[in-house]
Coordinates of C-alpha atoms in Angstrom, one line a residue:
Chain A
M1 CA 0.0 0.0 0.0
T2 CA 1.4 3.4 -0.9
E3 CA 1.5 6.3 1.6
A4 CA -1.5 7.9 -0.1
E5 CA -3.5 4.7 0.0
L6 CA -2.6 4.1 3.6
S7 CA -3.7 7.6 4.5
L8 CA -7.0 7.1 2.7
E9 CA -7.5 3.7 4.4
K10 CA -6.7 5.3 7.7
L11 CA -9.2 8.0 7.2
L12 CA -11.9 5.5 6.3
F13 CA -11.0 3.3 9.3
N14 CA -11.3 6.3 11.6
L15 CA -14.5 7.5 10.1
S16 CA -15.9 4.0 10.5
T17 CA -14.8 4.1 14.2
L18 CA -16.4 7.4 14.8
A19 CA -19.7 6.1 13.3
E20 CA -19.5 3.1 15.5
L21 CA -18.7 5.2 18.5
G22 CA -21.8 7.4 17.8
E23 CA -23.9 4.3 17.5
E24 CA -22.5 2.9 20.8
I25 CA -23.1 5.9 22.9
T26 CA -26.6 6.3 21.8
S27 CA -27.4 2.6 22.3
P28 CA -29.6 1.5 25.2
K29 CA -26.9 -0.7 26.5
D30 CA -25.7 -0.7 30.1
F31 CA -23.6 2.5 30.7
T32 CA -20.6 0.6 32.0
R33 CA -20.5 -1.5 28.8
V34 CA -20.9 1.6 26.6
V35 CA -18.0 3.4 28.4
K36 CA -15.8 0.3 28.1
S37 CA -16.6 -0.1 24.4
A38 CA -15.8 3.6 23.9
L39 CA -12.5 3.2 25.7
Y40 CA -11.6 0.2 23.6
M41 CA -12.4 2.1 20.4
V42 CA -10.2 5.0 21.4
M43 CA -7.3 2.6 22.3
G44 CA -7.8 0.6 19.1
S45 CA -7.7 3.7 17.0
F46 CA -4.3 4.7 18.5
S47 CA -3.0 1.2 19.1
S48 CA -2.7 1.9 22.8
S49 CA -2.2 -1.0 25.2
K50 CA -3.2 0.9 28.3
G51 CA -6.0 3.4 28.9
A52 CA -8.7 4.6 31.3
I53 CA -11.7 6.8 31.4
F54 CA -12.2 8.9 34.6
Q55 CA -15.4 10.6 35.6
F56 CA -15.9 13.3 38.2
D57 CA -17.4 12.1 41.4
G58 CA -19.1 15.1 43.1
D59 CA -19.3 13.3 46.5
R60 CA -15.6 12.6 46.6
G61 CA -14.5 15.7 44.7
S62 CA -12.2 13.7 42.5
F63 CA -12.0 12.0 39.2
E64 CA -12.6 8.2 39.5
P65 CA -11.9 5.5 36.9
I66 CA -15.0 4.1 35.4
A67 CA -13.3 2.0 32.7
S68 CA -9.8 0.8 32.1
K69 CA -7.8 -1.7 30.1
G70 CA -4.2 -3.0 30.4
L71 CA -3.8 -1.4 33.8
G72 CA -4.9 -4.2 36.2
D73 CA -7.0 -3.0 39.1
I74 CA -7.0 0.8 39.3
G75 CA -10.1 1.1 41.4
G76 CA -8.2 3.0 44.1
V77 CA -6.7 5.6 41.7
R78 CA -8.2 9.1 42.2
L79 CA -7.3 12.2 40.4
K80 CA -7.5 15.2 42.6
I81 CA -7.6 18.5 40.7
G82 CA -8.3 21.9 42.3
A83 CA -11.4 23.9 41.3
N84 CA -9.3 26.7 39.7
A85 CA -7.2 24.2 37.6
T86 CA -10.4 22.5 36.6
G87 CA -11.8 25.8 35.4
E88 CA -8.7 26.4 33.3
L89 CA -8.4 22.8 31.9
V90 CA -12.0 23.0 30.6
K91 CA -10.8 25.6 28.1
Y92 CA -8.4 23.2 26.4
K93 CA -10.2 21.3 23.7
E94 CA -6.9 19.8 22.4
P95 CA -5.6 16.6 24.2
L96 CA -2.6 17.2 26.5
D97 CA 0.7 15.5 25.9
L98 CA 1.7 14.4 29.4
S99 CA 5.4 14.1 28.4
S100 CA 5.4 17.9 28.4
N101 CA 6.3 19.9 31.5
A102 CA 4.7 23.0 30.2
Y103 CA 1.4 24.8 30.8
P104 CA -1.4 23.5 30.8
V105 CA -0.1 20.1 31.8
T106 CA 1.2 21.7 35.0
L107 CA -2.4 22.5 36.0
L108 CA -2.9 18.8 36.8
G109 CA -0.7 19.1 39.9
T110 CA -0.5 15.8 41.8
A111 CA -2.9 14.1 39.3
R112 CA -0.1 14.3 36.8
E113 CA 2.0 12.0 39.0
E114 CA -0.9 9.5 39.3
L115 CA -1.3 9.6 35.5
R116 CA 2.4 9.0 35.0
K117 CA 2.2 5.9 37.3
L118 CA -0.4 4.6 34.9
D119 CA 2.0 5.2 32.0
A120 CA -0.5 7.7 30.5
R121 CA 0.9 9.7 27.6
M122 CA -2.1 11.5 26.2
L123 CA -4.9 13.1 28.3
S124 CA -8.1 14.3 26.8
C125 CA -10.7 16.4 28.7
L126 CA -14.3 15.3 28.6
T127 CA -16.3 18.5 28.7
V128 CA -19.8 19.7 28.0
K129 CA -20.2 23.4 27.9
D130 CA -18.0 24.7 30.8
E131 CA -18.2 21.5 32.8
L132 CA -15.2 19.1 33.1
L133 CA -16.9 15.7 33.3
G134 CA -13.8 13.5 33.2
F135 CA -10.8 12.4 31.2
I136 CA -9.6 9.8 28.8
A137 CA -6.0 8.8 29.4
I138 CA -4.0 6.5 27.0
N139 CA -0.4 5.4 26.8
G140 CA 1.9 5.7 23.8
K141 CA 1.2 3.9 20.6
F142 CA 2.0 0.2 20.4
S143 CA 4.0 1.0 17.2
G144 CA 6.1 3.6 19.1
E145 CA 5.1 6.2 16.5
P146 CA 4.5 9.8 17.9
F147 CA 1.0 11.3 18.1
T148 CA 0.4 13.5 15.2
Q149 CA -1.7 16.6 14.9
Y150 CA -4.2 14.4 13.1
D151 CA -4.3 12.1 16.1
H152 CA -4.9 15.0 18.4
Q153 CA -7.9 16.0 16.3
L154 CA -9.2 12.5 16.2
L155 CA -8.9 12.0 19.9
S156 CA -10.6 15.4 20.5
V157 CA -13.6 14.4 18.3
M158 CA -13.8 11.0 20.0
S159 CA -13.7 12.7 23.4
Q160 CA -16.6 15.0 22.4
H161 CA -18.7 11.9 21.6
I162 CA -17.9 10.3 24.9
S163 CA -18.5 13.5 26.8
F164 CA -22.1 13.5 25.6
S165 CA -22.6 10.0 26.8
L166 CA -21.1 10.9 30.2
H167 CA -23.3 14.0 30.4
S168 CA -26.5 12.2 29.5
H169 CA -25.7 9.5 32.1
S170 CA -24.9 12.1 34.7
L171 CA -28.2 13.9 34.0
L172 CA -30.1 10.6 34.2
M173 CA -28.4 9.8 37.6
K174 CA -29.3 13.2 38.9
L175 CA -32.8 12.7 37.8
M176 CA -32.9 9.3 39.4
H177 CA -31.5 10.8 42.6
K178 CA -34.1 13.5 42.7
Y179 CA -36.8 10.9 42.0
T180 CA -35.6 8.7 44.8
E181 CA -35.4 11.7 47.1
N182 CA -38.9 12.9 46.2
K183 CA -40.3 9.3 46.5
N184 CA -38.8 9.0 50.0
L185 CA -40.3 12.3 51.0
Y186 CA -43.6 11.3 49.6
D187 CA -43.4 7.9 51.4
N188 CA -42.6 9.7 54.7
L189 CA -45.5 12.0 54.3
R190 CA -47.8 9.2 53.4
R191 CA -46.5 7.3 56.5
I192 CA -47.2 10.3 58.7
Y193 CA -50.6 10.7 57.2
Y194 CA -51.5 7.0 57.9
D195 CA -50.0 7.2 61.4
T196 CA -52.1 10.3 62.1
I197 CA -55.3 8.5 60.9
H198 CA -54.4 5.4 62.9
A199 CA -53.8 7.7 66.0
F200 CA -57.3 9.2 65.5
A201 CA -58.8 5.7 65.2
A202 CA -57.0 4.7 68.4
A203 CA -58.3 7.8 70.1
I204 CA -61.9 7.1 69.1
D205 CA -61.7 3.5 70.2
A206 CA -60.0 4.5 73.5
K207 CA -63.2 6.2 74.6
D208 CA -64.9 2.9 74.9
S209 CA -63.1 -0.1 76.3
Y210 CA -65.6 -2.4 74.6
T211 CA -65.0 -1.1 71.2
R212 CA -61.3 -1.4 71.2
G213 CA -60.2 -2.3 67.7
H214 CA -63.7 -1.6 66.3
S215 CA -62.5 1.1 63.9
H216 CA -59.7 -1.1 62.6
R217 CA -62.1 -4.0 62.0
V218 CA -64.7 -1.8 60.3
S219 CA -61.9 -0.5 58.1
A220 CA -60.6 -4.0 57.2
Y221 CA -64.0 -5.5 56.7
S222 CA -65.2 -2.5 54.5
A223 CA -62.0 -2.8 52.4
V224 CA -62.4 -6.5 51.8
L225 CA -66.1 -6.2 51.0
A226 CA -65.5 -3.3 48.6
R227 CA -62.9 -5.3 46.8
E228 CA -65.3 -8.2 46.5
M229 CA -67.8 -5.7 45.0
G230 CA -65.2 -4.8 42.3
W231 CA -64.0 -1.5 43.6
N232 CA -60.6 -0.4 42.3
N233 CA -57.5 0.0 44.6
D234 CA -58.0 3.7 45.1
E235 CA -61.6 3.3 46.0
V236 CA -60.8 0.5 48.4
E237 CA -58.1 2.7 50.0
G238 CA -60.7 5.4 50.5
I239 CA -63.2 3.2 52.3
R240 CA -60.4 1.7 54.4
I241 CA -59.6 5.2 55.7
A242 CA -63.3 6.0 56.1
G243 CA -63.6 2.8 58.2
L244 CA -60.9 4.0 60.5
L245 CA -62.5 7.4 60.9
H246 CA -66.3 6.6 60.7
D247 CA -66.8 7.1 64.5
I248 CA -64.6 10.1 64.9
G249 CA -67.7 12.1 65.9
K250 CA -67.8 10.1 69.1
I251 CA -64.8 12.2 70.3
A252 CA -67.3 14.9 71.1
V253 CA -69.8 12.5 72.9
D254 CA -69.6 12.1 76.7
K255 CA -67.7 9.0 77.6
T256 CA -70.3 8.0 80.2
I257 CA -72.9 7.8 77.5
I258 CA -70.8 5.7 75.2
N259 CA -70.0 3.3 78.0
K260 CA -73.4 3.2 79.7
A261 CA -74.7 -0.4 80.3
S262 CA -78.3 0.6 81.0
P263 CA -80.8 1.9 78.4
L264 CA -80.0 5.5 77.3
T265 CA -82.4 8.4 78.0
S266 CA -83.7 10.2 75.0
Y267 CA -81.2 13.0 75.6
E268 CA -78.3 10.5 75.7
C269 CA -79.7 8.8 72.6
R270 CA -79.7 12.1 70.8
E271 CA -76.1 12.8 72.0
L272 CA -74.8 9.5 70.8
N273 CA -76.7 9.7 67.5
S274 CA -75.2 13.0 66.8
H275 CA -71.8 11.4 66.2
P276 CA -72.2 10.8 62.4
V277 CA -73.0 14.5 61.8
I278 CA -70.2 15.7 64.1
G279 CA -67.8 13.3 62.3
Y280 CA -69.0 14.6 59.0
E281 CA -68.3 18.2 60.1
I282 CA -64.8 17.3 61.3
L283 CA -63.9 15.3 58.2
S284 CA -65.5 17.6 55.6
K285 CA -62.9 20.2 56.5
I286 CA -60.1 17.8 55.4
K287 CA -59.1 17.5 51.8
F288 CA -58.7 13.8 51.4
P289 CA -57.1 12.3 48.4
W290 CA -60.0 9.9 48.3
K291 CA -63.6 10.7 47.5
G292 CA -66.6 10.3 49.8
I293 CA -65.1 9.9 53.2
P294 CA -67.2 12.6 55.0
M295 CA -70.4 11.3 53.5
M296 CA -69.6 7.7 54.3
T297 CA -69.1 8.8 57.9
R298 CA -72.3 10.9 58.0
N299 CA -74.5 8.1 56.5
H300 CA -73.1 4.9 58.1
H301 CA -76.2 4.7 60.4
E302 CA -78.8 5.1 57.6
K303 CA -81.1 2.2 56.8
V304 CA -82.3 1.2 53.4
D305 CA -85.9 1.5 54.4
G306 CA -85.3 5.1 55.4
S307 CA -85.6 4.6 59.2
G308 CA -81.9 5.4 59.9
Y309 CA -80.2 8.6 60.9
P310 CA -79.2 11.4 60.6
D311 CA -80.8 12.0 57.2
R312 CA -83.4 9.2 57.0
L313 CA -82.2 8.4 53.5
K314 CA -83.5 5.4 51.5
K315 CA -81.5 2.8 49.7
G316 CA -80.5 4.5 46.5
D317 CA -79.9 7.8 48.2
I318 CA -77.4 6.4 50.7
P319 CA -73.8 6.4 49.3
I320 CA -72.8 2.8 48.5
G321 CA -69.7 3.2 50.8
A322 CA -72.0 4.1 53.7
R323 CA -74.2 1.0 53.0
I324 CA -71.1 -1.2 53.2
M325 CA -70.1 0.4 56.4
A326 CA -73.6 0.2 57.9
L327 CA -73.4 -3.6 57.5
V328 CA -69.9 -4.2 58.7
D329 CA -70.3 -1.7 61.5
A330 CA -73.4 -3.5 62.8
F331 CA -71.8 -6.9 62.2
D332 CA -68.8 -6.0 64.3
A333 CA -70.9 -4.5 67.0
M334 CA -73.0 -7.7 67.1
T335 CA -70.0 -10.1 67.2
T336 CA -68.1 -8.3 70.0
D337 CA -69.0 -7.8 73.6
R338 CA -70.9 -4.6 74.5
P339 CA -71.6 -3.0 77.9
Y340 CA -75.2 -4.0 77.7
R341 CA -74.8 -7.6 76.3
P342 CA -72.2 -10.3 75.5
R343 CA -71.2 -10.8 71.9
L344 CA -73.5 -12.8 69.6
S345 CA -72.4 -15.9 67.8
F346 CA -71.8 -15.7 64.1
K347 CA -75.1 -17.5 63.4
E348 CA -77.0 -15.1 65.7
A349 CA -75.4 -12.1 64.0
M350 CA -76.3 -13.5 60.5
D351 CA -79.8 -14.2 61.7
E352 CA -80.1 -10.5 62.6
V353 CA -78.7 -9.6 59.2
K354 CA -81.3 -11.9 57.6
D355 CA -84.1 -10.4 59.8
N356 CA -83.1 -6.9 58.7
W357 CA -82.5 -7.8 55.1
N358 CA -83.7 -5.0 52.8
K359 CA -84.8 -3.0 55.9
Q360 CA -81.6 -2.0 57.7
F361 CA -79.1 -3.7 55.3
D362 CA -78.8 -3.5 51.6
P363 CA -79.1 -6.9 49.8
D364 CA -76.5 -5.6 47.2
V365 CA -74.0 -5.5 50.1
V366 CA -75.2 -8.5 52.1
Y367 CA -74.7 -11.0 49.3
P368 CA -71.0 -10.0 48.6
F369 CA -70.5 -10.1 52.3
I370 CA -71.7 -13.7 52.5
S371 CA -69.6 -14.5 49.5
V372 CA -66.4 -13.1 51.1
I373 CA -67.1 -15.1 54.3
K374 CA -67.7 -18.3 52.3
K375 CA -64.4 -17.8 50.3
E376 CA -62.5 -17.2 53.5
V377 CA -63.9 -20.3 55.2
R378 CA -63.1 -22.4 52.1
R379 CA -59.6 -20.9 52.1
E380 CA -60.0 -19.5 48.6
V381 CA -58.3 -16.3 49.6
D382 CA -54.7 -15.8 50.5
N383 CA -55.2 -13.4 53.4
P384 CA -58.6 -14.0 55.2
T385 CA -59.7 -10.9 57.0
I386 CA -63.1 -11.4 58.6
V387 CA -63.2 -15.0 59.7
P388 CA -59.9 -15.0 61.8
L389 CA -61.4 -12.1 63.9
L390 CA -64.6 -13.9 64.7
Q391 CA -63.4 -15.9 67.7
E392 CA -65.2 -19.0 66.6
Q393 CA -64.5 -21.9 64.2
L394 CA -66.6 -22.0 61.0
D395 CA -66.7 -24.7 58.5
S396 CA -68.3 -24.9 55.0
V397 CA -71.1 -27.3 55.9
T398 CA -72.3 -25.3 58.9
L399 CA -71.9 -22.1 57.0
N400 CA -74.1 -23.4 54.1
R401 CA -76.7 -24.3 56.7
F402 CA -76.6 -20.8 58.1
F403 CA -77.3 -19.3 54.8
E404 CA -79.9 -21.7 53.6
G405 CA -82.8 -19.6 54.9
F406 CA -81.4 -16.4 53.3
P407 CA -83.6 -14.7 50.7
R408 CA -82.3 -15.4 47.1
A409 CA -80.6 -12.7 45.2
Chain B
M1 CA 0.1 -34.5 19.6
V2 CA -2.5 -32.2 18.1
K3 CA -5.8 -31.5 19.9
R4 CA -8.3 -29.5 17.9
Y5 CA -11.3 -27.9 19.6
N6 CA -14.0 -25.6 18.3
N7 CA -12.0 -22.4 18.5
F8 CA -8.5 -23.5 19.4
K9 CA -5.9 -26.2 18.7
E10 CA -3.0 -27.4 20.8
V11 CA 0.2 -28.4 19.0
G12 CA 3.0 -29.1 21.5
D13 CA 3.7 -25.8 23.4
T14 CA 1.9 -23.9 20.7
V15 CA -1.8 -23.0 20.8
V16 CA -3.7 -21.8 17.7
L17 CA -6.7 -19.6 18.4
Y18 CA -9.5 -19.2 15.9
P19 CA -11.4 -16.0 16.4
D20 CA -15.1 -15.6 15.3
N21 CA -16.2 -14.0 12.1
Y22 CA -16.2 -10.6 13.8
I23 CA -13.9 -9.1 16.4
N24 CA -15.9 -6.0 16.9
D25 CA -17.2 -5.7 20.4
I26 CA -16.0 -6.3 24.0
E27 CA -17.2 -9.9 23.7
G28 CA -13.8 -10.3 21.9
E29 CA -12.2 -10.2 25.4
K30 CA -13.1 -13.9 25.7
L31 CA -10.4 -14.6 23.2
E32 CA -8.0 -12.6 25.4
E33 CA -9.1 -14.6 28.4
L34 CA -8.6 -17.9 26.5
C35 CA -5.1 -16.7 25.5
T36 CA -4.3 -15.8 29.1
S37 CA -5.4 -19.2 30.3
Y38 CA -3.0 -20.9 27.9
L39 CA -0.1 -18.7 29.0
E40 CA -0.9 -19.6 32.6
R41 CA -0.7 -23.3 31.6
G42 CA 2.8 -22.8 30.2
F43 CA 2.1 -22.4 26.5
K44 CA 4.9 -20.2 25.0
K45 CA 3.7 -19.7 21.4
V46 CA 0.3 -18.3 20.4
V47 CA -0.9 -18.4 16.8
I48 CA -4.0 -16.5 16.0
D49 CA -5.5 -17.7 12.7
F50 CA -7.9 -15.2 11.1
S51 CA -9.0 -17.4 8.2
E52 CA -12.6 -17.3 9.4
T53 CA -12.5 -13.6 10.5
D54 CA -14.1 -11.2 8.1
L55 CA -14.1 -8.0 10.2
I56 CA -11.8 -6.5 12.9
N57 CA -12.7 -3.0 14.1
S58 CA -11.0 -0.7 16.6
I59 CA -12.3 -2.7 19.5
G60 CA -10.9 -5.8 18.0
V61 CA -7.5 -4.1 17.5
S62 CA -7.6 -3.1 21.2
V63 CA -8.3 -6.7 22.2
L64 CA -5.5 -8.1 20.0
I65 CA -3.0 -5.5 21.4
G66 CA -4.0 -6.7 24.9
M67 CA -3.2 -10.3 23.9
I68 CA 0.1 -9.3 22.3
E69 CA 1.1 -7.4 25.5
K70 CA 0.2 -10.4 27.7
V71 CA 2.2 -12.9 25.5
R72 CA 5.2 -10.6 25.5
D73 CA 5.0 -10.0 29.3
R74 CA 5.5 -13.7 29.6
K75 CA 8.4 -13.8 27.1
G76 CA 6.2 -15.8 24.7
N77 CA 5.8 -15.5 21.0
I78 CA 2.6 -14.4 19.2
L79 CA 2.1 -14.9 15.5
F80 CA -0.8 -14.1 13.1
S81 CA -1.9 -16.2 10.1
G82 CA -4.7 -16.4 7.5
L83 CA -5.2 -12.7 7.3
K84 CA -7.6 -11.4 4.7
Q85 CA -6.5 -8.3 2.9
V86 CA -9.1 -6.1 4.6
N87 CA -7.8 -7.1 8.1
Y88 CA -4.2 -6.8 7.0
D89 CA -5.0 -3.2 6.0
V90 CA -6.5 -2.5 9.4
F91 CA -3.3 -3.8 11.0
S92 CA -1.2 -1.7 8.7
I93 CA -3.2 1.4 9.6
V94 CA -2.6 0.9 13.3
G95 CA 1.0 -0.1 12.8
L96 CA 0.8 -3.7 14.0
T97 CA 2.2 -5.2 10.8
K98 CA 5.6 -3.8 11.7
H99 CA 5.7 -5.5 15.0
I100 CA 4.0 -8.9 14.5
M101 CA 5.0 -11.7 12.3
I102 CA 2.2 -12.6 9.9
F103 CA 2.1 -15.9 8.0
E104 CA -0.1 -17.0 5.2
T105 CA -1.1 -20.2 6.8
E106 CA -1.3 -21.5 10.4
E107 CA 1.0 -24.3 9.4
D108 CA 3.7 -21.8 8.4
A109 CA 3.1 -20.0 11.7
I110 CA 3.3 -23.2 13.8
G111 CA 6.4 -24.2 11.9
G112 CA 8.0 -20.8 12.3
N113 CA 8.8 -20.6 8.7
E114 CA 10.1 -17.0 8.7
K115 CA 10.5 -17.0 4.9
A116 CA 6.7 -17.2 4.6
A117 CA 6.2 -14.2 7.0
G118 CA 4.6 -11.0 5.7
A119 CA 2.1 -12.8 3.6
V120 CA -1.6 -12.3 3.2
T121 CA -3.9 -15.2 2.5
T122 CA -5.1 -15.3 -1.1
A123 CA -8.1 -17.3 -0.1

């Protein structure tokens, strides 16, 4: 091959390498692999046997190796360069010949010694705008030939390509960092929010030693029933919160009335029955991320025949969430001890539900409730919620007998 | 005794390595690892036969230089054979042809027939 032919071949080879480098740095491959490939392309172009790419690590304030070849383990090598020197170096678009003792190589300070230990001969800055992102360092050519002006230009262009890759990756990492930071903040806020709601629920239940855990059970039962009725995750979460807070109005009711074992006077009855409205007034001032919580609280003592309180609404006018809560609230009240009577058995409670079918309780809610209980008894669900809290053993045969007399859907 | 495997052949203290069709990504390092394992086992002469190799790019050059350095560090001998013109040109561009003995066939390389050096396969 003549000199002219060799030059042309070399030009074509380098153009081809640049095209491949462009393709590599825009590929969706893993960043480590991209950087490694880019380094190998640079080294292959200059027949270098040793090379490394360094990237600035803001936390450590130094340039750390992110890819290397022919240098063994250089994980511990760090290039420390002062801020002023960095500001000057970024101006030099041409690669630096490290065999020189002249400016700007002198800007490298102690890093120059580290680079010499790595046998580095050429150093190219990786910059985007005025930011020094890193360096490429390579040793002399395998052939022993000197680096020409043409080589300097080629290394400079390859460095620009690699700079964009580093810059994009760095932006992505910053974005990921911000995302994680925001997510953690959001998770913390969410935890505080839930903790606060749980604290309210505990405060409500604390007023009545008999109803300890009542709000949590109503919450859990409502959620599982809503899910059975096909509600989506967001809606289920809403009724779960409503269940925790449905009795919040009791905070304003005298404790002696709540805990009274003997029949209530009409005044005491009015006081106790005021709790859904008080609860509504408290909760309607809060902007919940879920819909309907204040109204579910207000209407959880309504009955489908219109004989409930406070608004004496009939079936279709009662929010469906309130109809769910009306059933599970009564069911939990029946299956737990009260100051005025011991708890009812499951069968007795379901007999009450049957007796009040389509009067107090909505059949559209009762049937899915029965369905959930059947599934839990048959162990068709992974995490049973209602049956484990009933304090009695249920089996399929007995259960079917319980439900035999129920009106058909 | 000659032992021929899929991508390498052992002939006495010589190993002949047969790279894939392309040496153009960092997967090519597997060839370097294979070479290192032979050097560690005491093989002194490494022949790389490129008869089946159609393309070597800058990454491939980098991998091959890594192999040359490793062989030389252990005072071994590394020879190339079966180079197609296109690959010979790549080695000329990066200056490897001045430093590596290149043979037309792997037999010439194994035999160390220096008179045959500098040739490009006509196949």
